[in-house]
């Protein structure tokens, strides 16, 4: 009998029992499998589609801990009925399409290629508004925690709910382990998120404020699933040495949009040759990737699926996928 092993972020080794279960006559029903799986729900601009501005994902641990990743512009604020309870909010970097400088007011407004995001969240952000209402912890790396602490305080919240986890470190919230990993991108704060003379000076100079380098995340869930969230990034050496070799990520959320991040072929190299997960969720495609829930020919998403050597799952808004500790989808894919 062979056990599957996965190293978590504090260095401990957790033995999983997947192979042991398979070696017996017990067969898990889909409901039983889902009870032990991490649920992933995309919150995009158009129901059942993967659209140009879609970034946000909710991860739910089997123990109930709920994590919102890069709320961006396609979550309709804290009152969005799709959100539910949120315990942790992750922000990869400070660009408006990730932290949320504006937002939708309802799903399916505009087109999948150009969704309507008429409500401004400035000078706060969609991220901060959601965290305040949900009383969630904003967990970030670099110098971002101090920025978010000030925003929470300005909104009447608790600044201690902005928490830090830097490269190589570990923080546990709700029995879920988090660390940040380097991303090859930029991370300037637009003056539109600021107030007072500093905002005016920066805007006049055409520059933003610095809050340190951008990040990705590695999350180890209670069922042993290890997820790499790429944020916005190019190819990095750490994708092999840290994400793949050390943490052993078996599910990857990978940006594929090109120009601003890796494109389809570069992203395929990351997952095929550097990390080698069991499954991948495409992200940040910057296109209307689907129509009626089906991937459109000639899109970057279609090219990435063609180049990748493992299962690629398309994040259709509102449709929940569930992943076992081995990184494979057990339902909803």
mmCIF file of N, CA, C and O in Angstrom, residues 73 101-106 109 115-121:
data_model
loop_
_atom_site.group_PDB
_atom_site.id
_atom_site.type_symbol
_atom_site.label_atom_id
_atom_site.label_comp_id
_atom_site.label_asym_id
_atom_site.label_seq_id
_atom_site.Cartn_x
_atom_site.Cartn_y
_atom_site.Cartn_z
ATOM 1 N N UNK A 73 -12.584 43.543 -9.792
ATOM 2 C CA UNK A 73 -13.716 44.374 -10.199
ATOM 3 C C UNK A 73 -15.009 43.596 -10.407
ATOM 4 O O UNK A 73 -16.052 44.206 -10.683
ATOM 5 N N UNK A 101 -10.408 48.809 -7.982
ATOM 6 C CA UNK A 101 -10.622 50.258 -7.978
ATOM 7 C C UNK A 101 -12.053 50.607 -8.351
ATOM 8 O O UNK A 101 -12.549 51.703 -8.052
ATOM 9 N N UNK A 102 -12.735 49.692 -9.007
ATOM 10 C CA UNK A 102 -14.129 49.850 -9.400
ATOM 11 C C UNK A 102 -14.765 48.469 -9.357
ATOM 12 O O UNK A 102 -14.082 47.455 -9.141
ATOM 13 N N UNK A 103 -16.065 48.383 -9.542
ATOM 14 C CA UNK A 103 -16.711 47.073 -9.446
ATOM 15 C C UNK A 103 -18.029 47.046 -10.206
ATOM 16 O O UNK A 103 -18.620 48.093 -10.508
ATOM 17 N N UNK A 104 -18.476 45.835 -10.463
ATOM 18 C CA UNK A 104 -19.785 45.638 -11.052
ATOM 19 C C UNK A 104 -20.845 45.975 -10.000
ATOM 20 O O UNK A 104 -20.578 45.960 -8.795
ATOM 21 N N UNK A 105 -22.045 46.291 -10.461
ATOM 22 C CA UNK A 105 -23.181 46.421 -9.549
ATOM 23 C C UNK A 105 -24.138 45.244 -9.688
ATOM 24 O O UNK A 105 -24.977 45.021 -8.808
ATOM 25 N N UNK A 106 -24.002 44.501 -10.779
ATOM 26 C CA UNK A 106 -24.809 43.302 -11.010
ATOM 27 C C UNK A 106 -24.081 42.439 -12.034
ATOM 28 O O UNK A 106 -23.334 42.957 -12.871
ATOM 29 N N UNK A 109 -23.916 42.451 -16.737
ATOM 30 C CA UNK A 109 -24.054 43.785 -17.331
ATOM 31 C C UNK A 109 -22.888 44.045 -18.273
ATOM 32 O O UNK A 109 -21.740 43.758 -17.957
ATOM 33 N N UNK A 115 -17.159 44.030 -19.582
ATOM 34 C CA UNK A 115 -18.211 44.115 -18.569
ATOM 35 C C UNK A 115 -18.341 45.518 -18.017
ATOM 36 O O UNK A 115 -17.380 46.287 -17.996
ATOM 37 N N UNK A 116 -19.536 45.868 -17.573
ATOM 38 C CA UNK A 116 -19.774 47.174 -16.986
ATOM 39 C C UNK A 116 -19.361 47.160 -15.514
ATOM 40 O O UNK A 116 -19.805 46.319 -14.743
ATOM 41 N N UNK A 117 -18.482 48.097 -15.143
ATOM 42 C CA UNK A 117 -18.037 48.232 -13.758
ATOM 43 C C UNK A 117 -18.237 49.684 -13.340
ATOM 44 O O UNK A 117 -17.275 50.432 -13.158
ATOM 45 N N UNK A 118 -19.483 50.114 -13.153
ATOM 46 C CA UNK A 118 -19.784 51.545 -13.014
ATOM 47 C C UNK A 118 -19.530 52.129 -11.632
ATOM 48 O O UNK A 118 -19.508 53.356 -11.490
ATOM 49 N N UNK A 119 -19.348 51.297 -10.607
ATOM 50 C CA UNK A 119 -19.233 51.827 -9.253
ATOM 51 C C UNK A 119 -17.778 51.964 -8.846
ATOM 52 O O UNK A 119 -17.024 50.986 -8.843
ATOM 53 N N UNK A 120 -17.356 53.163 -8.480
ATOM 54 C CA UNK A 120 -15.997 53.399 -8.016
ATOM 55 C C UNK A 120 -15.856 52.973 -6.562
ATOM 56 O O UNK A 120 -16.752 53.198 -5.742
ATOM 57 N N UNK A 121 -14.716 52.351 -6.248
ATOM 58 C CA UNK A 121 -14.406 51.970 -4.872
ATOM 59 C C UNK A 121 -13.327 52.861 -4.274
ATOM 60 O O UNK A 121 -12.830 52.595 -3.183
#
